[in-house]
């Protein structure tokens, strides 16, 4: 798989670190009750289809970014 | 007296009639984060996107992030003192070991470990890439038709150097 | 017509080859309703159906499989069984599973080739050997066999590993569980299917569940590609697709689907007599009875439903194989494949009731679904039959994260986005 | 006995270059251009191997990668290699396998007589008793019988290389279609890579006799070679297709020499914008009784042996077919003077074939198949059945059951092949974006149509890769294609007595497939797994489709409904060593060396692997084993002064207007009010409220902090900071940079450490007043800025001296030299880890991501009012339970015994079983207390201080008495720290 780093361009998946579901909204710092944090941290929509997610170009520019990938095909679409 | 000691001080030299691999000492590396327009009056014109390097007045400026630059200067450089307060400055001269690989097979040797297109038409002089070599992060800077400077993390430098010279064993004398 | 398997039956059959063997399991049309339905005809689903019938007398049961039985991870894993778990809740469950494995071929009248060849886990630092010792001590204190090995003992047992100065991480020692081993994985699905079928369970292949029939909060049946089927109780055992099926019932679960790759080489004469795991990186290998080296490593590291892996992971695993066992270098890989797996935040599974009455959930098996098969079926059947958890699966509740009751066997925190 | 002979002339072999090789130790000769298979046949070796299960005599059946029978051990260390894929080179040593004492006389052939017992499902139905673990008794026998060749336990002497490559258009296969597409794409200016598994380009053309074909071939090859933008790789197999057009190629090198760095094989990861599959097709065997006798081979293979290798049957060949293509073999043989008899399953045979056959004097049997094949060790006689019953004496029986397009690569992408009735075979079920098929793989078998197809595919692929200027198409030779007609024939309706093999290598017969059907193993995957069909080293290339056809017949359904099989990479067996490349042994993972590595070495350090790092474990001055040396090193620190390398600590530069706010958020304790020039210990949690890491943070300037992390978590923490700043708290103006490599660190510890520092930095004021505990001082030495932090991991008066990495070595030597009068010496990792146990500092073994702040006795440092990462989930019910296992100190109460890490803890009155009340994390000998002490986690923690416990270590049958004490074994008041 090739991941489009918005800064460095298309690179091999081996240069990246996966950061999980980006559609989950992290409660703002210092807000949110235990339930909100539980749902944010432990529950997953885990769709079979388009999935917004974070990646870090960890062996490259070290920037985190979002992209949409289809988990049924691994095809990567536009950045959300 | 304190003296500078290279990470590769005790590395085995590589010799070949077609390929040179060795360390290029004597540089300073300053990382600057901040607005390009605030920095450029001091540094000169900055590269417009990540992966491009410009050389002026004995310094090479690389854009290493959307808002981050590397200034590669002479071993002793006073530019740090001239940069504006607003810039976030991190000296990194000791963090990287610069390894030079030069010669006709250089591109092939690098392509053994780096998942990038090293074709002449794709990786041109004046461009660089931040990527991985043997599971470690490296910055590979093309500085001539068949000459590359590799900025390896200092603590991985011996591993990177040994990996390179092993990859180049078939060209060794 | 059930016809017991035995050497004698085989010999008789050899003499009169025209009398065919009966079908191993039948292929009935689905009825309009059952006392219980198990969604998923993999190892866990089939085992659940078998134990529902065998242990709880529930025989009006159907297993619904969208493809052919055993088409999921029971046919895609590296066939390892073991019970070297140290967290309270895991230890007893996996030991129960291993005990069930020990008699399984007998019980099912189907040879699953349960091979107790022993598993050796190799330590690459003194500190790691200490953590293995903790594991081994817990095992021994729970009546499970474990032996600590020093480097010399490992060298004697596994002379073919790399002990040279070229080894990147020297082997300091290891721990062995002699009762651990391997099982012929497909046979587990077939064996449970045949035994369940014999007890009256309907095994319905090519029947995909497309939705639940609800009565208010209560699940009372399923919609399938072969029509509506009502049921008193419904169990979900579809690891890999757990989120998907749970979502049909309006449940959101702590699971992400990841791909784990597995590898097999050409068959060669016996060289490796144990299951070997390595402490340097996640890597495990055994030689199948057929002669192929079966091995694997980490998940690819991001969620996907594609049953194909990424090449960098393949290289990583091959590097482990050759670095630990130089004999692997010349052996040729014949196939590699991916299984889609439920990964959970703490690396442990779920078996239990859900917030929907009559709906039960079994999933989140991470790396350990295969070895858990018998105990998973055993406890899930109990939970379905009695509408309460068996003491062995009490720790595997879906709401354990809300309570802070993680079962982090490997102590690395959230699996689902750690690579 | 021989069935084959070599002609005096003809073929593509180089008769000027003879090649010597050995077969089972006997010297034989061949020519350059031979494969091992052709050389064996030329030497009259018809019986070359024994089958897997029944040990039946077998010969070479094919001329390509599909070979199921002719497997050999090559050069003593490479088992199961098909002779058809081995180029004959000087000195090659081939050994037959799976037979004892020899393939000619194999005692294991006795298995054949017990064959009725070895029916499908045999293993599943037996060996279950009499005991629970009975399989353990049978397994060794089964295992010994299983496996084909023998692997070698010797270290592989060869070298393997990996490489990355990029191109615009990749063409897989260099037959007529591949040559055409490569040339068209090449003419467009695209960067083209053409790969071919054979050593020559041409594919099927290499087995042709027609001069026009050869002319066409050489013309295209010459032009391809002349194009600078085309790379041709022969002896290269496309093994797998992965996401985003990654194709893995394996290139085999002729002149490999590990000592000179020349690899035996190179594994190339190639990413291409467009891919053309011109992978051709593989001929299918026919299934009939005793179709496995040596001398039975594929018709196309026989033609290849004739035309390419100049090998012919001794006198007569019988050819059986269900399609037209086998006639090419028949005619070529007849023209070479070999008597040919033809049996064709079809009743109606095209008239042009009939008249040509008549002209060549061939005997023809339409509507006729094979009833049986006789010959103990090779074909001697064949019985025909059908419209004609006859017995034919012959040397060779060639068969053609049709052609299977090589759809493997296209299906690696997840697109299933579909059945095409017109050619009675599976073709690609479609193509992913920028993928194209050309030639036989698409089911087109005529030369002219293939070239036409290739011209289109080449242009399409070039266009897809961004090269859309129209390129001149490749010319054809203007011949007329004949239509491909096949009447599929999957298996005889009855098999009579002889075994009719579907999978030759796994010895799966028609009867086995019927049995599987009877028992309900009808899904293709069930069939394969139950019978082992297609599971051999040939990966079922000749068997899968016949089996599917047969199963469909048994199920009385069309093949399209009976299913297809999943093709998984690699396409052919791929050495694990080739995948790993040079990343094995010492190069398995990079090693990370401290800037003080050379200095450590010079001072007699013994190193130990700690993750990727090589760390100084202990030093020669203290002893030669870690068990004793560390004690002397501890005493040095407790009583005098020692210096240790702590460069592996993670170090992070945190700068920006919001730096204080950022640190305040990630750490449980506050950093906003930390004065400039002061350091503070901090702990951070993950979102789940469990401890992630600890370290110290120093405020260098108002908006500038210097943070350290543990060695193990450095990468994780850095990435976590970046995640928070770049994705979640984008409003915070903070920049983080790793300084782990920029700065080296050394701990100078012990009651005499201040004196040592004063000697080292005579101009600096390191007095307690100027540099108090948790203070920070930047000093200059020889113009180098050095940062001294007064921190202590050991519990003694101690300092961390941080210095730019390249100066570390000389500073280390400087300190050791000037402080020599104080007795300073280096101490290593073992002593570092032990000193901290005495002080009760937690480290990696306690920070294992299962423990909370309170578990580690750190709850009180968390700010009650402030918010911090993990605060909410930290208070989940079970994480706050009063009886959680939490940090305690443990003292051994039996002086003649030992404490061990990994011991399980019980209260003195407990029964010793179950999970206990805790466990020991870290153990050391205490030089201060003169006894073994430990840190551990214990249910209820320090509530039980002073209680007696049992430390159980059943792995060594040990139980020792110990006592729960404070984890701060020494200097609880911190007098030493603050001295």
CSV table of C-alpha atoms in Angstrom, one decimal, chain C residues 9-350:
chain,number,residue,atom,x,y,z
C,9,UNK,CA,-14.3,-49.2,9.7
C,10,UNK,CA,-11.6,-48.0,7.3
C,11,UNK,CA,-10.3,-51.5,6.6
C,12,UNK,CA,-13.9,-52.7,6.0
C,13,UNK,CA,-14.4,-49.9,3.7
C,14,UNK,CA,-11.2,-50.7,1.8
C,15,UNK,CA,-12.6,-54.2,1.2
C,16,UNK,CA,-16.0,-53.0,-0.1
C,17,UNK,CA,-15.2,-49.7,-1.7
C,18,UNK,CA,-18.5,-49.4,-3.4
C,19,UNK,CA,-20.3,-48.6,-0.2
C,20,UNK,CA,-19.6,-44.9,0.1
C,21,UNK,CA,-18.9,-43.2,3.4
C,22,UNK,CA,-21.9,-41.2,4.6
C,23,UNK,CA,-21.8,-37.4,4.5
C,24,UNK,CA,-19.8,-35.9,7.4
C,25,UNK,CA,-22.6,-33.4,8.0
C,26,UNK,CA,-25.9,-32.9,6.4
C,27,UNK,CA,-27.2,-30.0,4.5
C,28,UNK,CA,-30.8,-29.4,5.7
C,29,UNK,CA,-33.1,-26.7,4.6
C,30,UNK,CA,-33.5,-24.1,7.3
C,31,UNK,CA,-36.6,-24.4,9.5
C,32,UNK,CA,-38.7,-21.3,10.2
C,33,UNK,CA,-37.6,-21.3,13.9
C,34,UNK,CA,-35.2,-22.8,16.3
C,35,UNK,CA,-34.6,-22.8,20.0
C,36,UNK,CA,-31.2,-21.3,19.4
C,37,UNK,CA,-29.3,-20.0,16.4
C,38,UNK,CA,-25.5,-19.6,16.3
C,39,UNK,CA,-24.4,-17.1,13.7
C,40,UNK,CA,-21.1,-18.1,12.2
C,41,UNK,CA,-20.0,-21.6,11.1
C,42,UNK,CA,-16.4,-21.3,12.2
C,43,UNK,CA,-14.7,-23.2,14.9
C,44,UNK,CA,-16.3,-21.2,17.7
C,45,UNK,CA,-19.8,-21.3,16.3
C,46,UNK,CA,-19.7,-25.0,15.5
C,47,UNK,CA,-18.2,-25.8,18.9
C,48,UNK,CA,-20.9,-23.7,20.6
C,49,UNK,CA,-23.6,-25.6,18.7
C,50,UNK,CA,-22.0,-28.9,19.7
C,51,UNK,CA,-21.8,-28.1,23.4
C,52,UNK,CA,-25.4,-26.6,23.4
C,53,UNK,CA,-26.5,-30.0,22.2
C,54,UNK,CA,-24.1,-32.1,24.2
C,55,UNK,CA,-23.8,-30.3,27.5
C,56,UNK,CA,-27.2,-28.5,27.7
C,57,UNK,CA,-29.5,-30.8,25.7
C,58,UNK,CA,-30.4,-28.1,23.3
C,59,UNK,CA,-30.7,-29.8,20.0
C,60,UNK,CA,-33.2,-27.7,18.1
C,61,UNK,CA,-30.2,-25.5,17.1
C,62,UNK,CA,-29.0,-24.1,13.8
C,63,UNK,CA,-25.6,-22.8,12.8
C,64,UNK,CA,-25.8,-20.2,10.0
C,65,UNK,CA,-22.8,-19.8,7.9
C,66,UNK,CA,-22.7,-17.3,5.0
C,67,UNK,CA,-20.1,-19.3,3.1
C,68,UNK,CA,-18.9,-22.9,3.7
C,69,UNK,CA,-18.1,-24.0,7.2
C,70,UNK,CA,-14.6,-23.2,8.4
C,71,UNK,CA,-14.2,-20.6,5.7
C,72,UNK,CA,-13.0,-18.0,8.3
C,73,UNK,CA,-10.1,-18.0,10.7
C,74,UNK,CA,-10.4,-21.6,11.8
C,75,UNK,CA,-8.9,-22.5,8.4
C,76,UNK,CA,-6.5,-19.6,8.3
C,77,UNK,CA,-4.5,-19.7,11.5
C,78,UNK,CA,-1.1,-21.1,12.4
C,79,UNK,CA,-2.8,-24.0,14.4
C,80,UNK,CA,-1.1,-23.4,17.7
C,81,UNK,CA,-2.6,-24.4,21.0
C,82,UNK,CA,-1.2,-23.5,24.4
C,83,UNK,CA,-2.3,-22.3,27.9
C,84,UNK,CA,0.5,-20.1,29.0
C,85,UNK,CA,-1.6,-17.2,30.3
C,86,UNK,CA,-0.9,-15.4,33.5
C,87,UNK,CA,-3.7,-12.9,34.0
C,88,UNK,CA,-6.5,-14.1,36.3
C,89,UNK,CA,-9.4,-14.8,34.1
C,90,UNK,CA,-7.3,-15.9,31.1
C,91,UNK,CA,-5.3,-18.6,32.8
C,92,UNK,CA,-8.2,-20.9,33.7
C,93,UNK,CA,-10.1,-20.3,30.5
C,94,UNK,CA,-7.2,-21.3,28.2
C,95,UNK,CA,-6.2,-24.2,30.4
C,96,UNK,CA,-9.8,-25.5,30.2
C,97,UNK,CA,-9.4,-25.1,26.5
C,98,UNK,CA,-6.2,-27.1,26.4
C,99,UNK,CA,-7.8,-29.8,28.5
C,100,UNK,CA,-10.7,-30.0,26.0
C,101,UNK,CA,-8.2,-30.2,23.1
C,102,UNK,CA,-6.5,-33.2,24.8
C,103,UNK,CA,-9.5,-35.4,24.4
C,104,UNK,CA,-11.1,-33.7,21.4
C,105,UNK,CA,-10.4,-36.3,18.7
C,106,UNK,CA,-11.8,-39.0,21.0
C,107,UNK,CA,-14.8,-36.9,21.9
C,108,UNK,CA,-15.7,-36.0,18.3
C,109,UNK,CA,-14.7,-39.4,16.8
C,110,UNK,CA,-12.7,-37.3,14.3
C,111,UNK,CA,-8.9,-37.2,14.4
C,112,UNK,CA,-8.0,-33.5,14.7
C,113,UNK,CA,-4.3,-34.5,15.0
C,114,UNK,CA,-3.9,-32.8,18.4
C,115,UNK,CA,-0.2,-32.8,18.8
C,116,UNK,CA,1.3,-31.9,22.2
C,117,UNK,CA,4.7,-31.3,20.8
C,118,UNK,CA,5.5,-28.5,23.2
C,119,UNK,CA,5.9,-24.8,22.8
C,120,UNK,CA,9.2,-23.0,23.6
C,121,UNK,CA,9.2,-19.2,24.1
C,122,UNK,CA,12.7,-17.8,23.7
C,123,UNK,CA,13.9,-14.9,25.9
C,124,UNK,CA,16.4,-12.4,24.5
C,125,UNK,CA,17.3,-10.6,27.7
C,126,UNK,CA,17.6,-11.5,31.4
C,127,UNK,CA,14.7,-9.1,32.2
C,128,UNK,CA,12.5,-10.9,29.6
C,129,UNK,CA,13.4,-14.2,31.2
C,130,UNK,CA,12.1,-12.8,34.5
C,131,UNK,CA,8.8,-11.9,32.9
C,132,UNK,CA,8.6,-15.4,31.4
C,133,UNK,CA,9.3,-16.8,34.9
C,134,UNK,CA,6.4,-14.9,36.3
C,135,UNK,CA,4.2,-16.4,33.6
C,136,UNK,CA,5.6,-19.9,34.2
C,137,UNK,CA,5.2,-19.6,38.0
C,138,UNK,CA,1.5,-18.6,37.6
C,139,UNK,CA,1.0,-21.5,35.3
C,140,UNK,CA,2.6,-24.0,37.8
C,141,UNK,CA,0.5,-22.5,40.6
C,142,UNK,CA,-2.6,-23.2,38.6
C,143,UNK,CA,-1.7,-26.8,37.8
C,144,UNK,CA,-0.4,-26.0,34.3
C,145,UNK,CA,2.9,-27.4,33.1
C,146,UNK,CA,5.8,-25.1,32.5
C,147,UNK,CA,9.6,-25.4,32.7
C,148,UNK,CA,12.2,-22.7,32.6
C,149,UNK,CA,15.1,-23.3,30.3
C,150,UNK,CA,18.5,-21.8,30.4
C,151,UNK,CA,20.5,-21.1,27.2
C,152,UNK,CA,22.3,-24.5,27.4
C,153,UNK,CA,19.0,-26.3,27.7
C,154,UNK,CA,17.5,-24.4,24.7
C,155,UNK,CA,20.6,-25.2,22.7
C,156,UNK,CA,20.1,-28.9,23.4
C,157,UNK,CA,16.4,-28.8,22.6
C,158,UNK,CA,16.5,-26.6,19.5
C,159,UNK,CA,20.0,-27.1,18.1
C,160,UNK,CA,19.2,-25.4,14.8
C,161,UNK,CA,18.6,-21.9,16.1
C,162,UNK,CA,21.2,-19.2,15.5
C,163,UNK,CA,23.5,-19.2,18.6
C,164,UNK,CA,26.4,-17.7,16.7
C,165,UNK,CA,27.9,-14.3,17.3
C,166,UNK,CA,26.0,-13.1,14.3
C,167,UNK,CA,22.7,-13.4,16.2
C,168,UNK,CA,21.4,-9.9,16.7
C,169,UNK,CA,19.8,-10.8,20.0
C,170,UNK,CA,21.4,-13.7,21.8
C,171,UNK,CA,19.0,-16.3,23.4
C,172,UNK,CA,19.2,-16.1,27.1
C,173,UNK,CA,16.9,-19.0,27.8
C,174,UNK,CA,13.2,-19.8,27.4
C,175,UNK,CA,10.2,-21.4,28.8
C,176,UNK,CA,8.5,-24.5,27.6
C,177,UNK,CA,5.0,-25.8,27.9
C,178,UNK,CA,5.2,-29.4,26.9
C,179,UNK,CA,1.4,-29.8,26.6
C,180,UNK,CA,1.2,-27.0,24.1
C,181,UNK,CA,1.3,-27.9,20.4
C,182,UNK,CA,-0.6,-27.9,17.2
C,183,UNK,CA,-3.9,-29.1,15.8
C,184,UNK,CA,-5.0,-29.8,12.3
C,185,UNK,CA,-7.1,-26.7,12.1
C,186,UNK,CA,-9.7,-27.6,9.4
C,187,UNK,CA,-10.4,-30.9,11.1
C,188,UNK,CA,-11.6,-29.0,14.1
C,189,UNK,CA,-14.4,-27.3,12.1
C,190,UNK,CA,-15.3,-30.6,10.4
C,191,UNK,CA,-15.1,-32.6,13.6
C,192,UNK,CA,-17.4,-30.3,15.5
C,193,UNK,CA,-19.8,-30.0,12.5
C,194,UNK,CA,-20.1,-33.8,12.2
C,195,UNK,CA,-20.5,-34.3,15.9
C,196,UNK,CA,-23.1,-31.5,16.2
C,197,UNK,CA,-24.9,-32.8,13.2
C,198,UNK,CA,-25.1,-36.2,14.7
C,199,UNK,CA,-26.8,-34.7,17.8
C,200,UNK,CA,-29.4,-33.0,15.6
C,201,UNK,CA,-27.9,-29.6,15.0
C,202,UNK,CA,-28.7,-28.0,11.6
C,203,UNK,CA,-25.6,-26.8,9.9
C,204,UNK,CA,-26.8,-24.4,7.2
C,205,UNK,CA,-24.1,-23.2,4.8
C,206,UNK,CA,-24.4,-20.4,2.2
C,207,UNK,CA,-26.8,-18.6,4.5
C,208,UNK,CA,-25.9,-15.0,5.3
C,209,UNK,CA,-27.5,-13.1,8.1
C,210,UNK,CA,-28.6,-9.7,6.8
C,211,UNK,CA,-30.4,-8.4,9.9
C,212,UNK,CA,-32.1,-9.1,13.2
C,213,UNK,CA,-35.8,-9.5,13.9
C,214,UNK,CA,-36.4,-7.5,17.0
C,215,UNK,CA,-39.3,-7.4,19.4
C,216,UNK,CA,-38.6,-4.1,21.1
C,217,UNK,CA,-35.2,-4.5,22.7
C,218,UNK,CA,-35.3,-8.2,22.3
C,219,UNK,CA,-33.7,-10.2,19.5
C,220,UNK,CA,-36.2,-12.9,18.3
C,221,UNK,CA,-34.8,-14.0,15.0
C,222,UNK,CA,-32.7,-13.2,12.0
C,223,UNK,CA,-33.2,-12.2,8.4
C,224,UNK,CA,-31.0,-14.2,6.1
C,225,UNK,CA,-30.2,-14.7,2.5
C,226,UNK,CA,-32.4,-17.8,2.8
C,227,UNK,CA,-35.3,-16.2,4.5
C,228,UNK,CA,-36.4,-15.2,8.0
C,229,UNK,CA,-35.5,-17.6,10.8
C,230,UNK,CA,-36.9,-17.1,14.3
C,231,UNK,CA,-35.1,-18.2,17.4
C,232,UNK,CA,-35.4,-18.2,21.2
C,233,UNK,CA,-31.8,-17.3,21.6
C,234,UNK,CA,-29.2,-16.0,19.2
C,235,UNK,CA,-25.4,-16.2,19.6
C,236,UNK,CA,-23.0,-14.2,17.4
C,237,UNK,CA,-19.7,-15.9,16.7
C,238,UNK,CA,-18.3,-14.3,13.6
C,239,UNK,CA,-14.9,-13.1,14.6
C,240,UNK,CA,-13.5,-10.8,11.9
C,241,UNK,CA,-16.9,-9.4,11.2
C,242,UNK,CA,-18.2,-9.0,14.8
C,243,UNK,CA,-18.7,-5.3,14.5
C,244,UNK,CA,-20.6,-5.7,11.3
C,245,UNK,CA,-23.1,-8.2,12.8
C,246,UNK,CA,-23.3,-6.5,16.1
C,247,UNK,CA,-24.1,-3.2,14.3
C,248,UNK,CA,-27.2,-5.0,12.8
C,249,UNK,CA,-28.5,-5.3,16.3
C,250,UNK,CA,-27.6,-1.7,17.2
C,251,UNK,CA,-24.5,-2.6,19.2
C,252,UNK,CA,-21.2,-0.8,19.0
C,253,UNK,CA,-18.3,-2.9,20.3
C,254,UNK,CA,-14.7,-2.4,21.4
C,255,UNK,CA,-13.3,-4.1,18.3
C,256,UNK,CA,-11.4,-3.2,15.2
C,257,UNK,CA,-10.8,-5.6,12.3
C,258,UNK,CA,-7.2,-6.1,11.4
C,259,UNK,CA,-5.4,-8.5,9.1
C,260,UNK,CA,-3.0,-11.1,10.4
C,261,UNK,CA,-0.9,-12.9,7.9
C,262,UNK,CA,0.2,-16.5,8.0
C,263,UNK,CA,2.8,-18.3,5.9
C,264,UNK,CA,3.6,-21.9,4.9
C,265,UNK,CA,6.6,-23.3,3.1
C,266,UNK,CA,7.1,-26.4,1.0
C,267,UNK,CA,6.9,-29.7,3.0
C,268,UNK,CA,10.2,-31.2,4.1
C,269,UNK,CA,11.1,-34.0,6.4
C,270,UNK,CA,10.9,-33.3,10.1
C,271,UNK,CA,13.3,-30.6,11.2
C,272,UNK,CA,11.4,-28.7,13.9
C,273,UNK,CA,9.7,-30.7,16.6
C,274,UNK,CA,8.3,-27.9,18.7
C,275,UNK,CA,6.3,-24.7,18.4
C,276,UNK,CA,8.7,-21.9,18.7
C,277,UNK,CA,8.0,-18.3,19.7
C,278,UNK,CA,10.5,-15.5,20.0
C,279,UNK,CA,10.8,-12.7,22.4
C,280,UNK,CA,12.7,-10.4,20.1
C,281,UNK,CA,9.7,-9.7,17.9
C,282,UNK,CA,6.3,-11.4,17.7
C,283,UNK,CA,7.1,-14.5,15.7
C,284,UNK,CA,6.0,-18.1,15.9
C,285,UNK,CA,6.7,-21.2,13.9
C,286,UNK,CA,6.0,-24.9,13.8
C,287,UNK,CA,6.3,-27.6,11.3
C,288,UNK,CA,3.0,-29.2,10.3
C,289,UNK,CA,2.5,-32.9,10.2
C,290,UNK,CA,2.6,-32.6,6.4
C,291,UNK,CA,6.1,-31.1,6.6
C,292,UNK,CA,5.5,-27.4,5.8
C,293,UNK,CA,6.8,-24.7,8.1
C,294,UNK,CA,3.9,-22.7,9.3
C,295,UNK,CA,4.7,-19.3,10.7
C,296,UNK,CA,3.5,-15.8,11.4
C,297,UNK,CA,4.1,-12.5,13.2
C,298,UNK,CA,2.4,-9.3,14.0
C,299,UNK,CA,-0.9,-7.9,12.5
C,300,UNK,CA,-0.3,-5.5,9.7
C,301,UNK,CA,-1.1,-2.6,12.0
C,302,UNK,CA,-4.2,-0.9,10.5
C,303,UNK,CA,-7.8,-2.0,10.3
C,304,UNK,CA,-8.8,-3.7,7.1
C,305,UNK,CA,-11.3,-6.3,5.9
C,306,UNK,CA,-9.1,-7.3,2.9
C,307,UNK,CA,-7.8,-10.8,3.4
C,308,UNK,CA,-4.5,-9.8,2.0
C,309,UNK,CA,-1.5,-8.4,3.7
C,310,UNK,CA,1.1,-5.8,3.0
C,311,UNK,CA,4.5,-6.8,1.7
C,312,UNK,CA,6.6,-4.9,4.4
C,313,UNK,CA,5.1,-7.2,7.0
C,314,UNK,CA,5.9,-10.2,5.0
C,315,UNK,CA,9.5,-9.1,4.8
C,316,UNK,CA,9.6,-8.5,8.6
C,317,UNK,CA,8.3,-12.0,9.3
C,318,UNK,CA,10.7,-13.6,6.8
C,319,UNK,CA,13.6,-11.7,8.5
C,320,UNK,CA,12.6,-13.1,11.8
C,321,UNK,CA,12.3,-16.6,10.4
C,322,UNK,CA,15.8,-16.6,8.9
C,323,UNK,CA,17.4,-14.7,11.8
C,324,UNK,CA,16.1,-17.1,14.4
C,325,UNK,CA,16.2,-20.3,12.3
C,326,UNK,CA,18.9,-20.1,9.6
C,327,UNK,CA,17.5,-23.4,8.2
C,328,UNK,CA,14.5,-21.3,6.9
C,329,UNK,CA,16.6,-19.5,4.4
C,330,UNK,CA,16.6,-22.1,1.6
C,331,UNK,CA,13.0,-23.3,2.2
C,332,UNK,CA,10.5,-21.9,-0.2
C,333,UNK,CA,7.4,-20.1,0.8
C,334,UNK,CA,4.4,-21.7,-1.0
C,335,UNK,CA,1.5,-19.6,0.2
C,336,UNK,CA,0.8,-16.7,2.4
C,337,UNK,CA,-2.6,-15.4,3.3
C,338,UNK,CA,-4.4,-13.1,5.6
C,339,UNK,CA,-7.1,-13.6,8.2
C,340,UNK,CA,-9.3,-10.7,9.3
C,341,UNK,CA,-9.4,-10.6,13.1
C,342,UNK,CA,-11.2,-8.8,15.8
C,343,UNK,CA,-8.6,-6.8,17.7
C,344,UNK,CA,-9.6,-5.5,21.1
C,345,UNK,CA,-8.0,-2.7,23.2
C,346,UNK,CA,-6.6,-5.1,25.8
C,347,UNK,CA,-6.0,-8.1,23.5
C,348,UNK,CA,-8.5,-10.3,25.2
C,349,UNK,CA,-11.9,-11.6,23.9
C,350,UNK,CA,-15.6,-11.1,24.8
